[in-house]
Amino acid sequence: MPEETVAASGLVERIGLEGSLLHYKAGETKLTKEIDIPNHETGLKQITQFLMDKEVGVVEDEKHIQVVGHRVVHGGKSFSKTVEVTEDVKAKIRNLFPLAPLHNPHNLRGIEVAESVFPEAKQVVVFDTAYFQTMPQKAYQYAIPKKFLEDHDVRAYGFHGTSHKYVSEKAIEYLNEKGLPSEKIISVHLGNGCSITAIKNGKAIDHSLGMGPANGLIMGTRAGDIDQSVIFYLIDKLGYTAEEVNNILLKESGMLGLTGYSDMRDIEERSAEGDENCRLALYINGYKIKKYIGSYIAAMNGVDAVIFTAGIGENSSVIRKIALEDMEYLGLHLDHRKNDVRGKTIRPINSPDAEKQILIVPTNEELEIAKQSYALVN
Amino acid sequence: MPEETVAASGLVERIGLEGSLLHYKAGETKLTKEIDIPNHETGLKQITQFLMDKEVGVVEDEKHIQVVGHRVVHGGKSFSKTVEVTEDVKAKIRNLFPLAPLHNPHNLRGIEVAESVFPEAKQVVVFDTAYFQTMPQKAYQYAIPKKFLEDHDVRAYGFHGTSHKYVSEKAIEYLNEKGLPSEKIISVHLGNGCSITAIKNGKAIDHSLGMGPANGLIMGTRAGDIDQSVIFYLIDKLGYTAEEVNNILLKESGMLGLTGYSDMRDIEERSAEGDENCRLALYINGYKIKKYIGSYIAAMNGVDAVIFTAGIGENSSVIRKIALEDMEYLGLHLDHRKNDVRGKTIRPINSPDAEKQILIVPTNEELEIAKQSYALVN
Ligand SMILES: Nc1ncnc2c1ncn2[C@@H]1O[C@H](COP(=O)(O)OP(=O)(O)O)[C@@H](O)[C@H]1O
Ligand SMILES: Nc1ncnc2c1ncn2[C@@H]1O[C@H](COP(=O)(O)OP(=O)(O)O)[C@@H](O)[C@H]1O
């Protein structure tokens, strides 16, 4: 790709609701407009108008757009890499609606709109799950009747693949430059959604999220791992419906359920002010990350680097500290001073004499999608 | 306790069903009788008759029985140690029925029957959960709205506590005799139910089973850990009721679901004969154990000994091998020759020059209950 710069970026909020907002940014220009945006098509068309606007635009003619890169959350077992959109690809994304009811329908709609707005461009799809198709069966199969795998594709797929791929490749590049080993990487993505991946020789071999984006680490509003007995207790004894329980576990749990706040900045602030629920929630959260790191070190019989990324991973020194302190037995020594320094670039936070590396690696999913899309059509 | 010998043992099968069986063993005597046993009371009374029988009995007078030790599965947060039965204790066991609907009601019935059969004896209750009351909140609290913990006691309790306590204390005794450290123990109980406990300075600090005995390691018919998304998928998309899903996860999953067999001996045999499902299931099972061991090593920042117990833990060299091979980074070196030797006593199976100990420790829950009961009333 010639240059890895962002020419323009845009975001549409509250599609189909009152007070829809359109954000647009290009160079020094930064706009937010309240426009009536009844559906995704209008939204994308509005963004396009800004992109091609004489004053704030960056594209002279829509024909200059040669590739549109899309993110699709669920590629099931059909997609292990980035592909160009065909009718068959769209049909397969549609077949996966049951596995990702909240994401795939919108993702497909986005592709269709882009096809109509940029009819001459190539449409490329990057799947969030594709990166995990290298996981061995022992990592993705659940211990339930095997007909569910065979007949209904019930298994772990994984999510945040674009981010884990991007940051782990950045880390491997960095380690290689320094002459350090990079065969065994543990990638910790902590954003609104959180997940952790074990990466051996550049390939994902295990991952904390499963068939849906609900389990594993504790997230902003999602519970992460939970004993299934709790679900049946809530249904049988407390009278919730299954749908209500699912909703609780996805939208009212995690840090929000423990503290009343889902944003890590609020929680850290309140913990520092003495809020005991917030303090405890940070420990519950970090302890879970710590245990996943240990389990992946066991799975790989070692580790060369643990890397942290996304909003919390890159910025929360507190969570990193709780997850990594007292891990010397595993070769991990956090340098507390380095851990407390803010930054925007890839950087080590292990103590200089540590056996193993601990890195912060800023993620950039848009860039990864752009790179993969560019690579596919060139 | 004067002598740790079994004077007699008995077992009643198929209570309330056709073809009820009573097994009785004392010294050289070993009997199985088909008797009509409509309920628990009759069963215990029948056993008592054998116990006091002139020819095969071991007790001359029922007044000679001074203590009856009971196992109760769920002690909730009310019981952190073994107690003598009082009305209050019985009421509390009853209050816990919702948390252990399959176990506590029968356990309480057993106590009541014993009270009527041995009115002069003291009744003592050993709780399966008590051993885990030392777990810190970060290990037992789920990341769901905290009202569920506060108002409904939804949290992890743990099970197999009697076994974990017994074998870990045996291991600590053994290690101390050899002059080896024993501060950090990981206890792996693999029977029909399976669980793993992290034990620091003799106290449980983490454990794989939760509020019910369903999650964590893969068991004979229970799934162990599973992404909650799978549960909601089975309900929403495949049309199962919540009750059916619970049943599938408890009774048709685990090794049975993966292979068609729940008994580890059958599975090992078939795997050796080339059955691919059985071979894979052993790897899925052992891989899960391996990852839990890693997570508890992270939780304790080290390990002095990993101990294996119960039917599979004591006898399945295959599962131990899969769980422990390629764990040198964590200080664990299995001696394959020692691992393959059968035995009935506590024994090491690590290589002689290994940093850390790996032990097989035969469990004995009845002895533990007897010892605790004896200790309480003397
Ligand atoms: N300075 C900071 N300190 C702690 N947490 C932060 C900080 N900045 C952002 N975060 C947290 O990052 C999370 C969002 O991460 P992000 O990667 O942007 O999310 P997404 O998964 O939606 O891409 C929020 O919980 C937010 O509180
Ligand atoms: N020799 C053996 N090899 C492998 N597995 C064995 C062997 N003996 C017993 N087992 C397994 O032990 C399990 C039962 O364990 P046990 O501790 O007796 O159960 P429980 O949890 O009911 O007390 C069964 O799966 C059985 O197959």
XYZ file of N, CA and C in Angstrom, chain A residues 137-143, chain B residues 218 255 258 277-291 319 322:
81
model
N -8.669 -28.680 16.793
C -9.994 -29.113 17.247
C -10.089 -29.162 18.768
N -8.999 -29.564 19.432
C -9.049 -29.638 20.904
C -9.307 -28.267 21.524
N -9.013 -27.199 20.764
C -9.263 -25.851 21.288
C -10.644 -25.332 20.916
N -11.208 -25.809 19.812
C -12.494 -25.207 19.414
C -13.716 -26.068 19.693
N -13.518 -27.379 19.959
C -14.695 -28.232 20.162
C -15.160 -28.196 21.617
N -16.479 -28.084 21.817
C -17.038 -28.157 23.165
C -17.360 -29.611 23.511
N -17.316 -29.935 24.806
C -17.605 -31.302 25.256
C -19.111 -31.493 25.437
N -13.729 -31.318 31.937
C -14.658 -32.195 31.218
C -14.872 -33.466 32.048
N -17.412 -36.627 28.244
C -16.837 -37.723 27.463
C -17.929 -38.509 26.739
N -18.888 -36.673 23.563
C -17.836 -36.657 22.548
C -17.621 -38.029 21.923
N -12.775 -40.571 17.489
C -13.514 -39.731 18.443
C -12.970 -39.901 19.852
N -12.665 -41.142 20.222
C -12.140 -41.396 21.562
C -10.755 -40.777 21.730
N -9.936 -40.920 20.711
C -8.589 -40.353 20.794
C -8.683 -38.835 20.977
N -9.493 -38.207 20.138
C -9.648 -36.759 20.207
C -10.212 -36.322 21.563
N -11.193 -37.055 22.072
C -11.812 -36.699 23.357
C -10.778 -36.732 24.483
N -9.867 -37.700 24.449
C -8.810 -37.741 25.465
C -7.959 -36.466 25.385
N -7.682 -36.017 24.168
C -6.863 -34.817 23.998
C -7.604 -33.559 24.439
N -8.906 -33.493 24.119
C -9.700 -32.343 24.553
C -9.710 -32.276 26.082
N -9.915 -33.428 26.694
C -9.976 -33.550 28.151
C -8.635 -33.159 28.800
N -7.569 -33.763 28.339
C -6.248 -33.501 28.935
C -5.793 -32.070 28.708
N -6.155 -31.530 27.559
C -5.780 -30.151 27.226
C -6.419 -29.165 28.196
N -7.657 -29.451 28.555
C -8.362 -28.603 29.514
C -7.681 -28.657 30.887
N -7.306 -29.829 31.310
C -6.602 -29.959 32.596
C -5.293 -29.173 32.549
N -4.567 -29.351 31.448
C -3.291 -28.640 31.277
C -3.494 -27.129 31.432
N -4.517 -26.599 30.808
C -4.734 -25.149 30.860
C -5.123 -24.685 32.270
N -4.475 -39.853 30.477
C -4.932 -38.480 30.745
C -3.829 -37.680 31.449
N -1.268 -36.652 28.771
C -1.690 -35.557 27.886
C -1.688 -34.223 28.644
